[in-house]
Amino acid sequence: MFRYLTAKNDKSGSWAHLPIFDSAFRFITLAAALSILILLVMMLAVLIYNAWPSIQRFGLKFLISTTWNPVTSEFGALTTIIGTLVSTALAMLLAVPVALGVAIFLTELSPLALRPIFGVAIELLAAIPSIIYGMWGLFVLAPFMSDYIQPFLGRYLGFLPLFQGPPMGIGMFTAGVVLAIMILPFMASIIRDVFLMTPRVIKESAYGLGATMWEVVRQIVLPYGMRGVIGGLLLGLGRAIGETMAVTFVIGNAHELSLSLFAPGNTIASTLANEFTEASDRIYLSALIELGLVLFLITFVVLGLAEWWLKKNTSGGYKA
């Protein structure tokens, strides 16, 4: 019945010892895995092919230029690259502590009767389309930021360049807040499920030895599920980098660089959403596709570096 065990000792790697159904299963799963790699390569090839006129014309200057002028067909991606990185970093800075707090509360502190209610609320927030977040941000959050939050930050932190400028409501800061609210349910839900996988007997043993709840969370729950926690954070990071509609509504869509978070800005995704249908010129269209290629590479590099750090610095288990 279990003849597939003999294939594990077959140094030639042959599938001859496997039953036909096991061989078919292996082939199907291998094809599924390879299809992801093939799809990735095809996407990259299509982006490079269509962006090639822009790559030939602007070269590396495209990555360091702040000029974006469709009238003169001069394009540079630096403004949108910085906008993408800043909005994503701001969103992660705001969302990660809250997501960890929500997950810890639901698994360790919340009454059992309330856990399903909070769990359903998180799932509902994760299911809301991004355009709804964008509309809510434009009509509700932006006026609130303009009337209360930005004046408050300008009054007490206005000596910092980050919080200088008129409180317009829309801008990089509001975009970061909307992104943080969007990715929070995804990260909190995944981290909660990871924390629930911690063996109960280990936590009860720690409590029996006199550990406090904070010590159990810090020394057992977090280390035990560290790989899953970081995986959840990476999913949130990936969505924040490429988010389009929610950001487009509230970021201001200006090809300008500013030290102030209150100033309008732009991201790669919002630029593509705003201008792709207007690109009638061949170079203009090619420059937009090259922006998509840059976003593809940024996402690949950022997530690749995070995965490398994860493998290097985590062991996937708790330390006694």
mmCIF file of C-alpha atoms in Angstrom:
data_model
loop_
_atom_site.group_PDB
_atom_site.id
_atom_site.type_symbol
_atom_site.label_atom_id
_atom_site.label_comp_id
_atom_site.label_asym_id
_atom_site.label_seq_id
_atom_site.Cartn_x
_atom_site.Cartn_y
_atom_site.Cartn_z
ATOM 1 C CA MET A 1 0.000 0.000 0.000
ATOM 2 C CA PHE A 2 2.785 2.358 0.830
ATOM 3 C CA ARG A 3 5.144 1.483 -2.003
ATOM 4 C CA TYR A 4 5.942 5.201 -2.427
ATOM 5 C CA LEU A 5 8.221 4.827 0.605
ATOM 6 C CA THR A 6 10.650 2.867 -1.510
ATOM 7 C CA ALA A 7 11.053 5.826 -3.834
ATOM 8 C CA LYS A 8 12.502 7.914 -1.002
ATOM 9 C CA ASN A 9 15.534 5.655 -1.027
ATOM 10 C CA ASP A 10 15.857 5.694 -4.788
ATOM 11 C CA LYS A 11 18.929 7.868 -5.416
ATOM 12 C CA SER A 12 18.209 8.058 -9.104
ATOM 13 C CA GLY A 13 15.102 10.108 -8.421
ATOM 14 C CA SER A 14 13.027 7.775 -10.622
ATOM 15 C CA TRP A 15 9.286 7.556 -10.109
ATOM 16 C CA ALA A 16 9.213 3.964 -11.379
ATOM 17 C CA HIS A 17 8.596 2.553 -7.890
ATOM 18 C CA LEU A 18 5.524 4.765 -7.357
ATOM 19 C CA PRO A 19 1.933 3.642 -7.983
ATOM 20 C CA ILE A 20 0.368 5.334 -10.996
ATOM 21 C CA PHE A 21 -1.869 7.586 -8.896
ATOM 22 C CA ASP A 22 1.043 8.767 -6.774
ATOM 23 C CA SER A 23 3.043 9.486 -9.916
ATOM 24 C CA ALA A 24 0.149 11.457 -11.368
ATOM 25 C CA PHE A 25 -0.260 13.362 -8.116
ATOM 26 C CA ARG A 26 3.419 14.279 -8.084
ATOM 27 C CA PHE A 27 3.271 15.389 -11.688
ATOM 28 C CA ILE A 28 0.190 17.570 -11.103
ATOM 29 C CA THR A 29 1.657 19.251 -8.027
ATOM 30 C CA LEU A 30 4.965 19.817 -9.830
ATOM 31 C CA ALA A 31 3.118 21.356 -12.772
ATOM 32 C CA ALA A 32 1.189 23.618 -10.393
ATOM 33 C CA ALA A 33 4.406 24.788 -8.750
ATOM 34 C CA LEU A 34 6.139 25.389 -12.077
ATOM 35 C CA SER A 35 3.136 27.302 -13.407
ATOM 36 C CA ILE A 36 3.713 29.991 -10.779
ATOM 37 C CA LEU A 37 7.332 30.395 -11.875
ATOM 38 C CA ILE A 38 6.355 30.393 -15.561
ATOM 39 C CA LEU A 39 3.654 32.996 -14.941
ATOM 40 C CA LEU A 40 6.140 35.183 -13.083
ATOM 41 C CA VAL A 41 8.660 35.000 -15.916
ATOM 42 C CA MET A 42 5.988 35.707 -18.542
ATOM 43 C CA MET A 43 4.733 38.772 -16.651
ATOM 44 C CA LEU A 44 8.269 40.098 -16.356
ATOM 45 C CA ALA A 45 8.944 39.468 -20.051
ATOM 46 C CA VAL A 46 5.762 41.255 -21.157
ATOM 47 C CA LEU A 47 6.537 44.251 -18.959
ATOM 48 C CA ILE A 48 10.098 44.517 -20.273
ATOM 49 C CA TYR A 49 8.970 44.159 -23.897
ATOM 50 C CA ASN A 50 6.347 46.899 -23.656
ATOM 51 C CA ALA A 51 8.557 49.182 -21.563
ATOM 52 C CA TRP A 52 11.540 48.822 -23.884
ATOM 53 C CA PRO A 53 10.989 52.077 -25.860
ATOM 54 C CA SER A 54 11.047 54.019 -22.582
ATOM 55 C CA ILE A 55 14.047 52.047 -21.308
ATOM 56 C CA GLN A 56 15.966 52.800 -24.518
ATOM 57 C CA ARG A 57 15.139 56.493 -24.461
ATOM 58 C CA PHE A 58 15.606 57.356 -20.779
ATOM 59 C CA GLY A 59 17.862 54.580 -19.456
ATOM 60 C CA LEU A 60 18.748 54.780 -15.760
ATOM 61 C CA LYS A 61 17.818 58.458 -15.780
ATOM 62 C CA PHE A 62 14.214 57.309 -15.570
ATOM 63 C CA LEU A 63 14.825 56.115 -11.997
ATOM 64 C CA ILE A 64 16.430 59.321 -10.706
ATOM 65 C CA SER A 65 14.497 62.012 -12.556
ATOM 66 C CA THR A 66 11.598 63.872 -10.930
ATOM 67 C CA THR A 67 10.272 65.209 -14.252
ATOM 68 C CA TRP A 68 6.902 63.902 -15.395
ATOM 69 C CA ASN A 69 5.691 65.932 -18.359
ATOM 70 C CA PRO A 70 3.498 64.184 -20.944
ATOM 71 C CA VAL A 71 3.457 67.335 -23.107
ATOM 72 C CA THR A 72 7.219 67.222 -23.724
ATOM 73 C CA SER A 73 7.425 63.420 -23.389
ATOM 74 C CA GLU A 74 9.881 63.661 -20.497
ATOM 75 C CA PHE A 75 9.323 61.100 -17.789
ATOM 76 C CA GLY A 76 10.997 60.148 -14.532
ATOM 77 C CA ALA A 77 9.921 57.750 -11.801
ATOM 78 C CA LEU A 78 11.685 59.089 -8.702
ATOM 79 C CA THR A 79 8.656 60.997 -7.388
ATOM 80 C CA THR A 80 6.351 58.009 -7.627
ATOM 81 C CA ILE A 81 8.962 55.594 -6.257
ATOM 82 C CA ILE A 82 9.491 57.740 -3.159
ATOM 83 C CA GLY A 83 5.748 58.202 -2.777
ATOM 84 C CA THR A 84 5.206 54.442 -2.917
ATOM 85 C CA LEU A 85 7.913 53.717 -0.343
ATOM 86 C CA VAL A 86 6.890 56.518 2.031
ATOM 87 C CA SER A 87 3.176 55.688 2.009
ATOM 88 C CA THR A 88 3.921 51.981 2.510
ATOM 89 C CA ALA A 89 6.380 52.636 5.337
ATOM 90 C CA LEU A 90 3.926 54.960 7.060
ATOM 91 C CA ALA A 91 1.125 52.405 6.742
ATOM 92 C CA MET A 92 3.269 49.628 8.208
ATOM 93 C CA LEU A 93 4.450 51.889 11.029
ATOM 94 C CA LEU A 94 0.851 52.583 12.009
ATOM 95 C CA ALA A 95 -0.688 49.160 11.343
ATOM 96 C CA VAL A 96 1.871 46.663 12.701
ATOM 97 C CA PRO A 97 1.627 47.608 16.429
ATOM 98 C CA VAL A 98 -2.176 47.696 16.245
ATOM 99 C CA ALA A 99 -2.353 44.336 14.444
ATOM 100 C CA LEU A 100 -0.133 42.714 17.073
ATOM 101 C CA GLY A 101 -2.218 44.263 19.843
ATOM 102 C CA VAL A 102 -5.480 43.052 18.304
ATOM 103 C CA ALA A 103 -4.132 39.520 17.856
ATOM 104 C CA ILE A 104 -2.790 39.347 21.423
ATOM 105 C CA PHE A 105 -6.067 40.656 22.828
ATOM 106 C CA LEU A 106 -8.165 38.145 20.885
ATOM 107 C CA THR A 107 -6.019 35.161 21.861
ATOM 108 C CA GLU A 108 -4.977 35.975 25.420
ATOM 109 C CA LEU A 109 -7.167 38.670 26.974
ATOM 110 C CA SER A 110 -10.579 38.768 25.337
ATOM 111 C CA PRO A 111 -13.503 36.968 27.015
ATOM 112 C CA LEU A 112 -14.452 33.818 25.135
ATOM 113 C CA ALA A 113 -17.923 35.171 24.368
ATOM 114 C CA LEU A 114 -16.485 38.224 22.580
ATOM 115 C CA ARG A 115 -13.868 36.463 20.462
ATOM 116 C CA PRO A 116 -16.262 35.346 17.689
ATOM 117 C CA ILE A 117 -17.721 38.857 17.480
ATOM 118 C CA PHE A 118 -14.327 40.503 17.102
ATOM 119 C CA GLY A 119 -13.224 37.767 14.712
ATOM 120 C CA VAL A 120 -16.207 38.328 12.409
ATOM 121 C CA ALA A 121 -15.629 42.096 12.529
ATOM 122 C CA ILE A 122 -12.031 41.626 11.401
ATOM 123 C CA GLU A 123 -13.078 39.336 8.557
ATOM 124 C CA LEU A 124 -15.705 41.849 7.420
ATOM 125 C CA LEU A 125 -13.162 44.668 7.383
ATOM 126 C CA ALA A 126 -10.826 42.528 5.298
ATOM 127 C CA ALA A 127 -13.609 41.892 2.768
ATOM 128 C CA ILE A 128 -14.414 45.568 2.114
ATOM 129 C CA PRO A 129 -13.309 46.604 -1.419
ATOM 130 C CA SER A 130 -10.459 49.076 -1.582
ATOM 131 C CA ILE A 131 -12.537 51.646 -3.463
ATOM 132 C CA ILE A 132 -14.862 51.866 -0.453
ATOM 133 C CA TYR A 133 -11.891 52.659 1.759
ATOM 134 C CA GLY A 134 -10.880 55.323 -0.729
ATOM 135 C CA MET A 135 -14.306 56.950 -0.788
ATOM 136 C CA TRP A 136 -14.520 56.844 2.991
ATOM 137 C CA GLY A 137 -11.063 58.369 3.203
ATOM 138 C CA LEU A 138 -11.987 61.189 0.822
ATOM 139 C CA PHE A 139 -15.358 62.130 2.315
ATOM 140 C CA VAL A 140 -14.856 61.288 6.003
ATOM 141 C CA LEU A 141 -11.208 60.882 6.956
ATOM 142 C CA ALA A 142 -9.725 63.732 4.894
ATOM 143 C CA PRO A 143 -11.989 66.441 6.416
ATOM 144 C CA PHE A 144 -11.334 65.025 9.889
ATOM 145 C CA MET A 145 -7.580 65.092 9.261
ATOM 146 C CA SER A 146 -7.803 68.655 7.925
ATOM 147 C CA ASP A 147 -9.873 69.975 10.843
ATOM 148 C CA TYR A 148 -8.322 68.145 13.802
ATOM 149 C CA ILE A 149 -5.340 65.810 13.298
ATOM 150 C CA GLN A 150 -3.104 67.848 10.989
ATOM 151 C CA PRO A 151 -3.605 71.159 12.884
ATOM 152 C CA PHE A 152 -2.800 69.350 16.126
ATOM 153 C CA LEU A 153 0.382 67.801 14.705
ATOM 154 C CA GLY A 154 1.376 71.111 13.134
ATOM 155 C CA ARG A 155 0.880 72.949 16.403
ATOM 156 C CA TYR A 156 2.978 70.622 18.557
ATOM 157 C CA LEU A 157 5.333 69.009 16.025
ATOM 158 C CA GLY A 158 5.530 71.790 13.458
ATOM 159 C CA PHE A 159 9.225 72.290 14.145
ATOM 160 C CA LEU A 160 9.778 69.063 12.197
ATOM 161 C CA PRO A 161 9.697 69.307 8.375
ATOM 162 C CA LEU A 162 7.422 66.254 8.282
ATOM 163 C CA PHE A 163 4.549 68.152 9.877
ATOM 164 C CA GLN A 164 4.849 71.540 8.213
ATOM 165 C CA GLY A 165 2.517 73.005 5.630
ATOM 166 C CA PRO A 166 -1.187 73.773 5.350
ATOM 167 C CA PRO A 167 -3.608 71.109 6.672
ATOM 168 C CA MET A 168 -5.311 70.208 3.390
ATOM 169 C CA GLY A 169 -6.621 66.826 4.498
ATOM 170 C CA ILE A 170 -5.529 64.952 1.388
ATOM 171 C CA GLY A 171 -1.861 64.076 1.040
ATOM 172 C CA MET A 172 0.760 61.509 1.932
ATOM 173 C CA PHE A 173 -0.196 61.302 5.615
ATOM 174 C CA THR A 174 -3.864 60.600 4.893
ATOM 175 C CA ALA A 175 -2.899 58.015 2.275
ATOM 176 C CA GLY A 176 -0.693 56.254 4.834
ATOM 177 C CA VAL A 177 -3.538 56.194 7.365
ATOM 178 C CA VAL A 178 -5.994 54.759 4.834
ATOM 179 C CA LEU A 179 -3.465 52.114 3.812
ATOM 180 C CA ALA A 180 -2.879 51.229 7.466
ATOM 181 C CA ILE A 181 -6.619 50.753 8.033
ATOM 182 C CA MET A 182 -6.820 48.587 4.910
ATOM 183 C CA ILE A 183 -3.995 46.187 5.729
ATOM 184 C CA LEU A 184 -4.756 45.996 9.460
ATOM 185 C CA PRO A 185 -7.520 43.336 9.202
ATOM 186 C CA PHE A 186 -5.382 41.065 7.008
ATOM 187 C CA MET A 187 -2.411 41.144 9.350
ATOM 188 C CA ALA A 188 -4.481 40.907 12.551
ATOM 189 C CA SER A 189 -6.435 37.898 11.248
ATOM 190 C CA ILE A 190 -3.332 35.963 10.206
ATOM 191 C CA ILE A 191 -1.392 36.791 13.374
ATOM 192 C CA ARG A 192 -4.375 35.775 15.509
ATOM 193 C CA ASP A 193 -4.523 32.368 13.798
ATOM 194 C CA VAL A 194 -0.763 31.962 14.276
ATOM 195 C CA PHE A 195 -0.998 32.746 17.991
ATOM 196 C CA LEU A 196 -3.823 30.218 18.396
ATOM 197 C CA MET A 197 -1.460 27.495 17.141
ATOM 198 C CA THR A 198 0.762 27.843 20.211
ATOM 199 C CA PRO A 199 0.316 24.601 22.229
ATOM 200 C CA ARG A 200 -1.849 25.311 25.246
ATOM 201 C CA VAL A 201 0.178 22.980 27.439
ATOM 202 C CA ILE A 202 3.271 25.148 26.972
ATOM 203 C CA LYS A 203 1.451 28.299 28.046
ATOM 204 C CA GLU A 204 -0.158 26.536 31.018
ATOM 205 C CA SER A 205 3.236 25.249 32.090
ATOM 206 C CA ALA A 206 4.622 28.784 31.976
ATOM 207 C CA TYR A 207 1.718 30.095 34.046
ATOM 208 C CA GLY A 208 2.264 27.238 36.499
ATOM 209 C CA LEU A 209 5.870 28.323 36.935
ATOM 210 C CA GLY A 210 4.724 31.817 37.863
ATOM 211 C CA ALA A 211 5.088 33.625 34.528
ATOM 212 C CA THR A 212 2.938 36.674 33.935
ATOM 213 C CA MET A 213 0.761 37.071 30.856
ATOM 214 C CA TRP A 214 3.268 39.535 29.373
ATOM 215 C CA GLU A 215 6.102 37.045 29.904
ATOM 216 C CA VAL A 216 4.084 34.251 28.279
ATOM 217 C CA VAL A 217 3.311 36.404 25.245
ATOM 218 C CA ARG A 218 6.857 37.747 24.903
ATOM 219 C CA GLN A 219 8.814 34.558 25.606
ATOM 220 C CA ILE A 220 6.493 31.825 24.298
ATOM 221 C CA VAL A 221 3.673 32.985 22.034
ATOM 222 C CA LEU A 222 5.654 35.459 19.932
ATOM 223 C CA PRO A 223 8.800 33.308 19.430
ATOM 224 C CA TYR A 224 6.733 30.193 18.724
ATOM 225 C CA GLY A 225 4.809 31.848 15.919
ATOM 226 C CA MET A 226 7.435 34.328 14.720
ATOM 227 C CA ARG A 227 7.629 32.960 11.187
ATOM 228 C CA GLY A 228 3.859 33.080 10.807
ATOM 229 C CA VAL A 229 3.711 36.583 12.272
ATOM 230 C CA ILE A 230 6.284 37.894 9.819
ATOM 231 C CA GLY A 231 4.492 36.079 7.006
ATOM 232 C CA GLY A 232 1.297 37.940 7.891
ATOM 233 C CA LEU A 233 3.168 41.231 7.983
ATOM 234 C CA LEU A 234 4.645 40.514 4.557
ATOM 235 C CA LEU A 235 1.180 39.943 3.130
ATOM 236 C CA GLY A 236 0.121 43.306 4.478
ATOM 237 C CA LEU A 237 3.280 44.885 3.089
ATOM 238 C CA GLY A 238 2.646 43.413 -0.345
ATOM 239 C CA ARG A 239 -0.875 44.793 -0.449
ATOM 240 C CA ALA A 240 0.216 48.222 0.765
ATOM 241 C CA ILE A 241 2.913 48.541 -1.919
ATOM 242 C CA GLY A 242 0.552 47.857 -4.790
ATOM 243 C CA GLU A 243 -2.693 49.397 -3.522
ATOM 244 C CA THR A 244 -4.303 51.620 -6.125
ATOM 245 C CA MET A 245 -7.831 52.949 -5.680
ATOM 246 C CA ALA A 246 -7.797 53.763 -1.973
ATOM 247 C CA VAL A 247 -4.559 55.712 -2.358
ATOM 248 C CA THR A 248 -5.676 57.475 -5.527
ATOM 249 C CA PHE A 249 -8.650 59.030 -3.739
ATOM 250 C CA VAL A 250 -6.686 60.664 -0.917
ATOM 251 C CA ILE A 251 -3.024 61.161 -1.855
ATOM 252 C CA GLY A 252 -3.521 64.276 -3.986
ATOM 253 C CA ASN A 253 -1.955 62.870 -7.186
ATOM 254 C CA ALA A 254 0.761 65.481 -7.608
ATOM 255 C CA HIS A 255 4.134 64.708 -9.187
ATOM 256 C CA GLU A 256 6.006 66.668 -6.559
ATOM 257 C CA LEU A 257 8.546 65.848 -3.864
ATOM 258 C CA SER A 258 8.073 67.343 -0.411
ATOM 259 C CA LEU A 259 9.464 66.722 3.058
ATOM 260 C CA SER A 260 6.020 67.367 4.536
ATOM 261 C CA LEU A 261 3.612 64.491 5.003
ATOM 262 C CA PHE A 262 0.763 66.977 4.651
ATOM 263 C CA ALA A 263 1.671 67.754 1.031
ATOM 264 C CA PRO A 264 0.024 65.907 -1.878
ATOM 265 C CA GLY A 265 2.066 63.228 -3.554
ATOM 266 C CA ASN A 266 1.810 60.226 -5.826
ATOM 267 C CA THR A 267 2.550 56.522 -5.976
ATOM 268 C CA ILE A 268 3.291 54.233 -8.879
ATOM 269 C CA ALA A 269 -0.092 52.541 -8.603
ATOM 270 C CA SER A 270 -2.055 55.801 -8.397
ATOM 271 C CA THR A 271 -0.175 57.199 -11.397
ATOM 272 C CA LEU A 272 -1.069 54.145 -13.454
ATOM 273 C CA ALA A 273 -4.714 54.382 -12.409
ATOM 274 C CA ASN A 274 -4.947 58.082 -13.242
ATOM 275 C CA GLU A 275 -3.025 58.269 -16.504
ATOM 276 C CA PHE A 276 -3.104 54.915 -18.254
ATOM 277 C CA THR A 277 -6.254 55.674 -20.238
ATOM 278 C CA GLU A 278 -4.862 59.078 -21.258
ATOM 279 C CA ALA A 279 -1.594 57.733 -22.686
ATOM 280 C CA SER A 280 -2.057 58.161 -26.422
ATOM 281 C CA ASP A 281 1.636 58.683 -27.148
ATOM 282 C CA ARG A 282 3.831 55.605 -27.573
ATOM 283 C CA ILE A 283 6.558 56.880 -25.217
ATOM 284 C CA TYR A 284 3.965 57.966 -22.662
ATOM 285 C CA LEU A 285 2.401 54.485 -22.617
ATOM 286 C CA SER A 286 5.807 52.836 -22.501
ATOM 287 C CA ALA A 287 6.847 55.034 -19.562
ATOM 288 C CA LEU A 288 3.730 54.001 -17.643
ATOM 289 C CA ILE A 289 4.465 50.338 -18.320
ATOM 290 C CA GLU A 290 8.025 50.899 -17.137
ATOM 291 C CA LEU A 291 6.516 52.296 -13.927
ATOM 292 C CA GLY A 292 4.668 49.003 -13.595
ATOM 293 C CA LEU A 293 7.947 47.169 -14.147
ATOM 294 C CA VAL A 294 9.587 49.263 -11.418
ATOM 295 C CA LEU A 295 6.732 48.457 -9.036
ATOM 296 C CA PHE A 296 7.082 44.773 -9.885
ATOM 297 C CA LEU A 297 10.805 44.864 -9.105
ATOM 298 C CA ILE A 298 10.327 46.886 -5.901
ATOM 299 C CA THR A 299 7.791 44.366 -4.620
ATOM 300 C CA PHE A 300 10.029 41.457 -5.573
ATOM 301 C CA VAL A 301 13.122 42.971 -3.933
ATOM 302 C CA VAL A 302 11.376 44.093 -0.744
ATOM 303 C CA LEU A 303 9.620 40.788 -0.155
ATOM 304 C CA GLY A 304 12.740 38.852 -1.138
ATOM 305 C CA LEU A 305 14.890 40.749 1.355
ATOM 306 C CA ALA A 306 12.257 40.271 4.050
ATOM 307 C CA GLU A 307 12.116 36.543 3.367
ATOM 308 C CA TRP A 308 15.921 36.337 3.491
ATOM 309 C CA TRP A 309 15.951 38.145 6.830
ATOM 310 C CA LEU A 310 13.213 35.833 8.106
ATOM 311 C CA LYS A 311 15.196 32.699 7.291
ATOM 312 C CA LYS A 312 18.364 34.162 8.758
ATOM 313 C CA ASN A 313 17.002 35.489 12.038
ATOM 314 C CA THR A 314 14.142 33.196 13.044
ATOM 315 C CA SER A 315 14.118 29.557 13.962
ATOM 316 C CA GLY A 316 10.361 29.041 13.990
ATOM 317 C CA GLY A 317 10.189 27.900 17.589
ATOM 318 C CA TYR A 318 10.210 29.259 21.112
ATOM 319 C CA LYS A 319 13.214 29.413 23.389
ATOM 320 C CA ALA A 320 12.796 28.120 26.887
#
